[in-house]
Structures are given as C-alpha cells and as structure tokens.
XYZ file of C-alpha atoms in Angstrom:
488
model
C 4.687 75.430 -6.985
C 6.030 77.664 -9.792
C 8.971 75.879 -11.430
C 11.274 78.825 -10.911
C 10.350 79.182 -7.212
C 10.883 75.429 -6.703
C 14.229 75.683 -8.485
C 15.291 78.509 -6.117
C 14.443 76.467 -3.024
C 16.197 73.290 -4.402
C 19.380 75.132 -5.430
C 19.617 76.921 -2.030
C 18.567 74.012 0.154
C 21.739 73.933 2.307
C 21.591 77.636 2.954
C 17.901 77.566 3.733
C 18.267 74.590 6.124
C 21.055 76.515 7.883
C 19.218 79.771 8.152
C 15.568 78.816 8.784
C 14.459 78.706 12.383
C 11.338 76.558 12.569
C 10.147 78.263 15.731
C 6.573 78.263 17.071
C 5.875 81.775 15.682
C 6.843 80.900 12.187
C 4.985 77.691 12.192
C 1.815 79.434 13.604
C 1.971 81.943 10.792
C 2.176 79.200 8.133
C -0.912 77.728 9.706
C -2.797 81.072 9.684
C -2.010 81.523 6.034
C -3.311 77.833 5.301
C 0.097 76.811 3.928
C -0.177 73.807 6.292
C -2.749 72.367 8.655
C -2.003 72.004 12.345
C -1.624 68.264 11.904
C 0.850 68.654 9.084
C 2.905 71.239 10.932
C 3.495 68.752 13.797
C 5.900 67.124 11.410
C 8.333 70.019 11.763
C 7.892 70.881 15.472
C 11.289 69.486 16.598
C 14.703 69.413 15.068
C 14.986 65.644 14.502
C 12.318 66.168 11.885
C 14.093 68.890 9.990
C 15.325 66.512 7.269
C 11.682 65.996 6.336
C 11.607 69.551 5.001
C 14.076 68.516 2.370
C 12.102 65.325 1.728
C 8.885 67.233 1.158
C 10.468 69.633 -1.260
C 12.528 67.094 -3.126
C 9.885 64.346 -3.357
C 6.558 66.179 -3.529
C 7.236 69.679 -4.517
C 5.871 69.187 -8.093
C 2.136 69.637 -8.776
C 0.020 66.829 -9.790
C -0.382 66.213 -13.540
C -3.114 68.792 -14.671
C -5.212 66.098 -16.228
C -5.085 63.995 -13.069
C -6.015 66.940 -10.900
C -8.870 67.781 -13.208
C -10.213 64.259 -12.877
C -10.232 64.551 -9.111
C -11.771 68.024 -9.072
C -14.542 67.291 -11.524
C -15.439 64.087 -9.669
C -15.034 65.491 -6.212
C -18.663 64.740 -5.190
C -18.485 61.142 -6.400
C -15.192 60.539 -4.815
C -16.296 61.986 -1.427
C -19.282 59.628 -1.640
C -17.308 56.588 -2.578
C -14.033 56.819 -0.565
C -13.770 55.332 2.860
C -10.851 56.999 4.643
C -10.335 54.047 6.958
C -7.122 53.011 8.754
C -6.104 50.474 6.183
C -6.236 52.893 3.252
C -4.358 55.712 5.141
C -1.657 53.267 6.234
C -1.065 52.127 2.621
C -0.724 55.782 1.588
C 1.933 56.204 4.302
C 3.672 53.070 3.162
C 3.831 54.378 -0.381
C 5.222 57.798 0.864
C 2.136 59.714 -0.510
C 1.811 61.252 2.959
C 3.911 61.211 6.148
C 2.333 59.802 9.355
C 2.122 63.290 10.762
C 0.293 64.618 7.655
C -2.145 61.743 7.613
C -3.268 62.416 11.255
C -5.626 65.067 9.901
C -7.665 62.339 8.301
C -7.591 59.636 10.866
C -11.004 60.297 12.406
C -13.068 57.080 12.282
C -16.470 58.687 11.487
C -18.298 55.310 11.521
C -17.833 55.078 15.242
C -19.141 58.625 15.728
C -21.973 58.660 13.166
C -24.659 59.610 15.639
C -22.704 62.759 16.592
C -21.089 63.676 13.378
C -22.932 64.839 10.323
C -22.575 63.692 6.801
C -21.367 67.162 5.819
C -18.447 66.839 8.441
C -17.409 63.594 6.766
C -17.668 65.075 3.322
C -15.483 68.078 4.303
C -12.876 65.749 5.687
C -12.761 63.850 2.354
C -12.563 67.157 0.383
C -9.566 68.266 2.438
C -7.900 64.959 1.919
C -8.434 65.112 -1.820
C -7.286 68.746 -2.018
C -4.100 67.784 -0.061
C -3.622 64.834 -2.395
C -3.512 67.040 -5.440
C -0.490 68.737 -3.806
C 1.489 65.569 -3.158
C 3.305 65.364 -6.440
C 2.899 63.808 -9.895
C 2.929 60.207 -8.687
C 0.317 60.668 -6.054
C -2.640 60.087 -8.443
C -1.488 56.717 -9.657
C -0.420 55.565 -6.216
C -3.739 56.503 -4.698
C -5.536 54.635 -7.464
C -3.477 51.552 -6.736
C -4.110 51.803 -3.077
C -7.866 52.031 -3.688
C -7.782 48.865 -5.699
C -5.607 47.188 -3.089
C -8.056 47.889 -0.288
C -11.015 46.897 -2.451
C -12.570 50.388 -2.856
C -13.324 49.732 -6.485
C -16.024 52.289 -7.000
C -13.663 55.127 -6.282
C -10.758 53.507 -8.077
C -12.901 53.122 -11.190
C -13.402 56.863 -11.191
C -9.637 57.490 -11.220
C -8.646 54.703 -13.624
C -11.745 53.735 -15.706
C -9.645 51.709 -18.127
C -8.067 49.458 -15.466
C -10.332 46.608 -16.305
C -8.885 46.409 -19.904
C -5.583 44.958 -18.907
C -3.206 43.406 -16.464
C -3.437 41.900 -13.000
C -5.695 44.525 -11.472
C -8.572 43.270 -13.562
C -7.805 39.696 -13.016
C -7.504 39.991 -9.273
C -10.796 41.867 -9.021
C -12.852 39.621 -11.281
C -11.506 36.306 -10.014
C -11.885 37.416 -6.413
C -15.525 37.978 -6.987
C -16.422 35.123 -9.387
C -13.741 32.634 -8.910
C -13.687 32.448 -12.711
C -10.575 32.903 -14.751
C -10.763 35.682 -17.358
C -10.080 33.475 -20.249
C -12.917 30.982 -19.475
C -15.762 30.968 -22.016
C -19.311 30.206 -21.166
C -21.601 28.969 -23.882
C -25.388 29.010 -23.693
C -28.399 28.423 -25.944
C -29.530 31.413 -28.042
C -33.205 32.127 -27.473
C -34.348 33.705 -30.720
C -35.000 31.971 -33.977
C -35.948 28.446 -34.838
C -34.789 25.332 -32.928
C -32.523 24.517 -35.761
C -30.589 27.763 -35.193
C -29.722 26.920 -31.677
C -26.221 25.848 -30.807
C -25.821 22.444 -29.167
C -23.334 21.907 -26.335
C -21.654 18.898 -24.869
C -22.196 17.706 -21.342
C -18.782 19.024 -20.426
C -19.711 22.487 -21.481
C -22.849 22.386 -19.285
C -20.790 21.146 -16.327
C -18.413 24.004 -16.687
C -21.243 26.448 -16.642
C -22.780 24.857 -13.469
C -19.490 25.232 -11.675
C -19.937 29.001 -11.836
C -22.735 28.792 -9.202
C -21.843 30.310 -5.957
C -23.046 30.026 -2.366
C -25.229 32.879 -1.175
C -23.454 34.338 1.883
C -23.979 37.990 2.648
C -21.233 39.602 4.788
C -22.537 41.140 8.054
C -21.675 44.683 8.962
C -19.704 45.426 12.110
C -21.680 48.561 12.993
C -24.892 50.087 11.875
C -24.525 52.985 9.545
C -27.014 55.588 10.717
C -27.320 59.296 11.130
C -29.015 62.459 9.963
C -28.290 62.055 6.342
C -28.590 58.285 6.078
C -31.892 56.365 5.439
C -32.963 54.369 8.488
C -32.315 50.725 7.700
C -32.706 48.441 10.766
C -36.188 47.130 10.824
C -36.811 43.433 10.954
C -38.004 42.848 8.405
C -36.657 45.767 6.372
C -39.669 45.563 4.061
C -40.904 43.584 1.011
C -38.676 42.508 -1.692
C -41.251 41.876 -4.468
C -39.885 39.843 -7.367
C -41.931 39.458 -10.665
C -40.312 36.550 -12.502
C -41.875 36.074 -15.956
C -40.186 33.323 -17.931
C -43.064 31.503 -19.782
C -45.560 33.359 -21.974
C -49.043 32.545 -23.238
C -49.082 30.511 -26.424
C -45.337 30.901 -26.679
C -45.746 34.486 -27.936
C -42.310 35.214 -26.494
C -39.410 32.809 -26.026
C -39.033 31.011 -22.758
C -36.527 32.870 -20.509
C -34.334 29.880 -19.449
C -32.237 30.684 -16.392
C -34.607 33.164 -14.909
C -35.862 30.842 -12.176
C -32.287 30.317 -11.077
C -31.796 33.988 -11.001
C -34.974 34.782 -9.098
C -34.165 32.211 -6.394
C -30.639 33.577 -6.093
C -31.944 37.207 -5.670
C -34.512 35.914 -3.097
C -31.653 34.279 -1.077
C -29.580 37.527 -1.135
C -32.469 39.782 -0.145
C -33.635 37.404 2.567
C -30.209 37.637 4.156
C -30.529 41.464 3.906
C -33.602 41.072 6.134
C -36.297 41.588 3.507
C -39.531 39.614 3.271
C -39.205 38.190 -0.252
C -42.337 37.473 -2.333
C -41.850 36.000 -5.813
C -44.684 36.276 -8.277
C -44.192 33.941 -11.167
C -45.709 34.344 -14.712
C -48.388 36.803 -13.850
C -50.725 38.337 -16.429
C -50.951 42.135 -16.881
C -54.114 42.173 -14.812
C -52.643 39.984 -12.056
C -49.453 42.058 -11.959
C -51.400 45.375 -11.692
C -53.479 43.870 -8.914
C -50.426 42.693 -7.059
C -48.781 46.078 -7.344
C -51.849 47.854 -6.017
C -52.284 45.302 -3.095
C -48.667 45.698 -1.938
C -48.632 49.433 -2.202
C -51.567 49.715 0.212
C -50.533 47.152 2.869
C -50.690 48.739 6.381
C -47.601 46.818 7.454
C -45.550 49.180 5.185
C -45.729 51.697 8.089
C -43.386 49.500 10.063
C -41.020 48.960 7.100
C -37.839 50.983 6.246
C -37.694 50.303 2.467
C -39.146 48.474 -0.591
C -37.345 46.480 -3.189
C -39.058 45.673 -6.452
C -37.472 43.473 -9.141
C -38.848 42.652 -12.574
C -37.362 39.790 -14.653
C -38.958 39.561 -18.098
C -38.705 40.435 -21.791
C -39.089 44.155 -22.590
C -38.625 47.014 -24.882
C -38.072 50.777 -24.725
C -40.369 51.904 -21.899
C -42.163 48.580 -21.342
C -41.971 45.190 -19.687
C -43.844 42.168 -21.022
C -46.280 40.185 -18.838
C -47.013 36.462 -19.068
C -50.058 37.084 -21.280
C -47.980 38.898 -23.929
C -49.252 42.335 -22.933
C -47.093 45.179 -21.575
C -46.821 47.482 -18.599
C -44.923 50.744 -18.714
C -41.889 50.931 -16.370
C -43.269 54.093 -14.905
C -46.751 52.603 -14.320
C -44.995 50.176 -12.051
C -42.886 52.796 -10.325
C -45.711 55.309 -9.741
C -47.747 52.633 -7.958
C -45.375 53.288 -5.007
C -45.218 57.073 -5.207
C -46.262 59.248 -2.202
C -49.848 59.416 -3.346
C -50.430 55.817 -3.997
C -48.268 54.392 -1.172
C -48.389 56.885 1.733
C -46.830 54.466 4.195
C -43.570 54.682 2.129
C -43.279 58.402 2.128
C -39.709 59.407 2.886
C -38.628 55.806 2.703
C -36.203 54.483 0.032
C -37.795 52.519 -2.834
C -35.369 50.543 -5.111
C -36.586 49.284 -8.524
C -34.612 46.920 -10.581
C -35.716 46.116 -14.182
C -33.793 43.260 -15.659
C -35.089 43.118 -19.307
C -34.348 44.532 -22.713
C -35.224 48.155 -23.496
C -34.884 47.918 -27.292
C -33.353 45.944 -30.142
C -29.983 47.673 -30.551
C -26.869 45.606 -29.970
C -23.734 47.154 -28.384
C -20.701 45.880 -30.292
C -18.324 47.670 -27.964
C -14.645 48.526 -28.569
C -12.441 46.044 -30.372
C -10.648 44.393 -27.494
C -11.420 41.420 -25.311
C -12.420 41.985 -21.657
C -13.754 39.303 -19.398
C -15.919 36.241 -20.367
C -17.347 35.714 -23.859
C -20.762 34.145 -24.019
C -23.358 33.009 -26.473
C -25.964 34.946 -24.750
C -29.690 35.726 -25.352
C -31.615 38.930 -25.390
C -35.163 39.762 -24.269
C -36.419 42.253 -26.885
C -39.822 43.023 -28.491
C -41.327 46.190 -29.880
C -43.900 48.580 -28.361
C -44.760 52.278 -28.216
C -43.561 54.635 -25.515
C -44.963 57.288 -23.203
C -44.051 59.133 -20.014
C -45.508 59.542 -16.473
C -44.494 61.964 -13.744
C -41.436 61.492 -11.527
C -41.608 60.367 -7.852
C -39.463 60.760 -4.663
C -37.096 58.676 -2.658
C -36.690 56.285 -5.537
C -33.727 54.595 -7.215
C -34.420 53.035 -10.581
C -31.911 50.643 -12.087
C -32.102 49.130 -15.476
C -29.886 46.200 -16.701
C -29.272 48.026 -19.899
C -29.602 51.526 -21.416
C -32.729 52.570 -23.382
C -32.866 51.148 -26.873
C -30.556 48.125 -26.234
C -30.799 44.447 -25.452
C -29.948 42.880 -22.154
C -28.040 39.615 -22.049
C -28.869 36.399 -20.139
C -27.027 33.176 -19.669
C -29.503 30.361 -20.062
C -28.099 28.310 -17.259
C -26.997 30.805 -14.583
C -29.296 33.775 -15.294
C -28.542 37.303 -16.559
C -25.278 39.239 -16.517
C -26.899 42.017 -14.515
C -28.621 39.779 -11.946
C -25.571 37.635 -11.332
C -23.396 40.824 -10.888
C -25.938 42.414 -8.517
C -25.954 39.336 -6.299
C -22.164 39.199 -6.188
C -21.913 42.961 -5.381
C -24.482 42.640 -2.566
C -22.832 39.600 -1.092
C -19.473 41.100 -1.109
C -20.031 44.704 -0.236
C -23.508 45.434 1.183
C -21.980 45.277 4.677
C -19.741 48.423 4.021
C -20.682 50.052 0.729
C -23.251 52.728 0.222
C -25.811 52.005 -2.519
C -24.096 54.051 -5.117
C -20.836 52.200 -4.595
C -22.731 48.876 -4.868
C -24.289 49.871 -8.161
C -21.000 51.214 -9.521
C -19.366 47.872 -8.596
C -22.246 45.994 -10.286
C -21.758 48.144 -13.422
C -18.133 47.349 -13.629
C -18.805 43.636 -13.561
C -21.478 43.950 -16.289
C -19.222 46.175 -18.372
C -16.569 43.350 -18.415
C -18.872 40.715 -19.907
C -18.750 40.054 -23.705
C -20.685 37.634 -25.942
C -18.811 35.420 -28.284
C -19.899 37.857 -31.045
C -18.191 40.735 -29.217
C -21.355 42.380 -27.894
C -21.416 44.363 -24.691
C -23.968 45.624 -22.133
C -24.199 48.793 -20.025
C -26.488 49.144 -17.083
C -28.136 52.331 -16.029
C -29.499 53.786 -12.781
C -30.990 57.073 -11.727
C -32.495 58.670 -8.664
C -35.776 60.493 -8.168
C -35.923 62.801 -5.128
C -33.266 60.763 -3.385
C -32.312 62.623 -0.241
C -29.883 60.472 1.802
C -27.190 57.774 1.776
C -28.446 54.229 1.738
C -26.747 51.329 3.612
C -28.252 47.864 3.793
C -26.743 47.151 7.316
C -26.859 43.332 7.085
C -26.799 41.724 10.521
C -28.607 44.664 12.148
C -32.222 43.999 12.963
C -34.738 45.887 15.218
C -38.200 44.383 15.728
C -40.942 46.994 15.763
C -44.149 46.027 17.418
C -47.390 47.680 16.207
C -51.132 47.165 16.622
C -51.344 47.135 12.774
C -52.481 43.913 11.238
C -49.646 41.812 9.675
C -50.964 41.881 6.212
C-alpha cells in the first residue's frame, strides 16, 4: 500500500473502526474488486473478528521488500513446481502469523488425494495465488516463509528463496547432519589417484575407520499414495524398467588410474534403484565395442513395451563430451543418449529416460569462494583429454552430469563419488514425495556443500530434452502387467 494511504488508515483507525459497517454488501463488493478472496473475507463476516482488521493493517500493511518480491516473481514457475502446500506447511505459516486461519483456507485443498480429478494446471494456479498473496503479507513474510520451508523439509523451494543458507548457522547443520549423520567439521581423507605412488597420501587405520562409519543403510521411504494424473508420467509398473549401470573402474594396461570406490558406489545405486522397483543390470569394465553392443541390445528389448521408464548410469573417467571405456577408448555422451531416442528405441516413446553421467568433463578445477562449507576431502578426479562433437537432441529425456562441462568430478576412494553418494541420499529420503526436479535440486545442494582439503568445489548439472510431465518414483506402488511378449 502507498505509505501515505497506509498512514491515513493508521492515524484514523479508531474513527474507521467506529464508522465502517462490514455488511454483506460491502464485503461482496471487495470480493468483486479482487481486494479479498471469498475465503479471506470470511475472517470479517462477524463482529467478534473486527479487531482482525486492525491486526491486518498494523501487522501486514507494508509491502514485501522489493528484492524479495522480485525473487518470488522471477522464480514463480520453479516455486510452483517445488512447493507442497500441505497441512503441515500451512499450519506453520498460521503459527508464525504470516496468514490467519481464515485466509489460509483458500489453500487447504489436498490435491494429492484428488489427483485423478484435478489437473496439474489447477494445482499450479493454487500455488501462484498463494505466492501472490504471500507477497502482500508484509516485509517479514519472505524470511518467515523460507524458515517454514526448511522446517518442513521442503529444501528445494527453500534454496530458491535463501540460496546462501548453507553457508552458515544451524539451518545448514540440521539439514546436512539429518541426511548424512556426519558433523560438518568432520574431515574425510582419501587417496589421490593421479601421479606416482610416491605422491599418494598415507592414512592411519583410524582414518579409514572413520571413513567407513559414513556408510549408510539403503532404505527408500515408501509413498503413501501414488502420484498420477494427466500431467504426470505413469510410474507404477512392476518392474518400472531397466536401471542399466556401466561401472568402469579398471582400464586396459593401466592406461587410466583405477577408480577406487566405484564398486561400492555401483552397488549402493543398485540397491536404491532396486527398491524403486527397477530391474538393475550392472555392466562392469566393458570395452567400447561391448558397451555399444549392450546399449543396442537393451534399446531394442521387446519387454520395454511393458516398462514405464529407463535409468542409465555411467561411472567412469571422462572429458568434455566423452566417457572412457575399459579399453581406454571413448564414447560420446550423446552417442549413449541417442541409442534410446524415439527412432532407436520405439518402445520407450513418450516414456521418461533418465541418464546420469558420473565422470569428469574436463581438467579445470573449481576453487570456489573463500569460505568453508561442509566436509573437506582429499578427493580424486577422473579427467583425460579428447575432442568434442555434437549429435541431435531427443525427447522425454533428463540428462544429469556430476559436474559442469570443462571441470573435474570428485570421488572418495572409500565411499564413492560426491555426486553418487548425494543422489542415493536424496532418493532414499525424498523419492516418496518429491518430484524429480526437487530430488535433483536437493542432490545439487549436497554436492555444492562438499569441499576438498585444497578448497576445491563441484557443481552438478542437469537438463531436459522434450520433457513433458512431472516425474514421481512412487516407491511402494507396483502394478504387474502381463503380456504375450517374451521376457527378454
């Protein structure tokens, strides 16, 4: 509200409260002019609630900080995708006086229970109205909302509002320790891979023991209700589809360093995706010829017609545009991806295909800002040099890289890579309720907060190609689909 207008109301509060008649006609006119929604106006439909008029003017009459409002408006689509307006979140906003109970009723619809009847657009509109109203709830509403998001574990949305929250204070510690059970000041030392054996750092048994204690049990939370609807990819087949893992850790004639820790990571990923109802196949140390044959074989399997999705994971050394095979040769990332495009894998048309490349994409090192975040590690990278080229794009695909183009990717030689560990943690903790984008944002936050002992950082990257719908893993939901097709 204009400051002078607000001042007029505040200085004449007693007179206004005496003279205003909050009758049905006046309130209906305010609704017609979109000053209030019908749900909001219920707050003033009887005289006992009249003091709330004073409360709303005094407490929330000021506009939200322009920069905060700009953050919400420019990130409206992402926030609408990431926010879950559940009962817990709304109750917390009431408790913090961001909204009154009457105001919040406008957003109390539990869309998950009506997903078959209510479209994704309806849900998005509900969230846009909520965010628009939030921008009119005063200068403190932004920070209070961010705190509530962290408190109810909606970290993907919270990170949009307060991207620096991981740099300090209890919020970072609570989030990281809740996931990893690892204090922020604990250091983890591993063997560097590059260079001669004489360059490698030796560690005491106690150090190794402390590393091993970071292992975690694989236990994926089950969803309470299947997420399905017009704008959601179907994910209920049993099995969901193949999870094809190429784990390359040993190379011909030692032309590349052994990737210690990769077997642990492959097995951990296999456990997670098995619990997500995928048929996991691990291909170990395949040559370029063998890998190409495997890709072709799996892209043509008739059983794909009964599947809902495909997961493909590559763990190896790499460089910008390429991944290294066990014989020291290279395959372009896009040559792997295009094997499952609509032409080469017709049984997967309109079905989500998720690709995870956990390898270096260059030789550059990210030294990051000059402050300490989470763990510091003596970590190893997976980099070598090759040429680059491009291939056409494809549809219904999500491609995720453990690092951005041109940079190294870090791996702990005992527990696996930063990215792989973070992805497993995110899937275990949130695949029962988070949409894919939220899971990836959560994973990215975990990777961002890792630091080597030399102060180096890592940033993951993901993109979509022809992605049309929301994606939920729906762990615990399984539907067997019989078919005359052969099981191969």
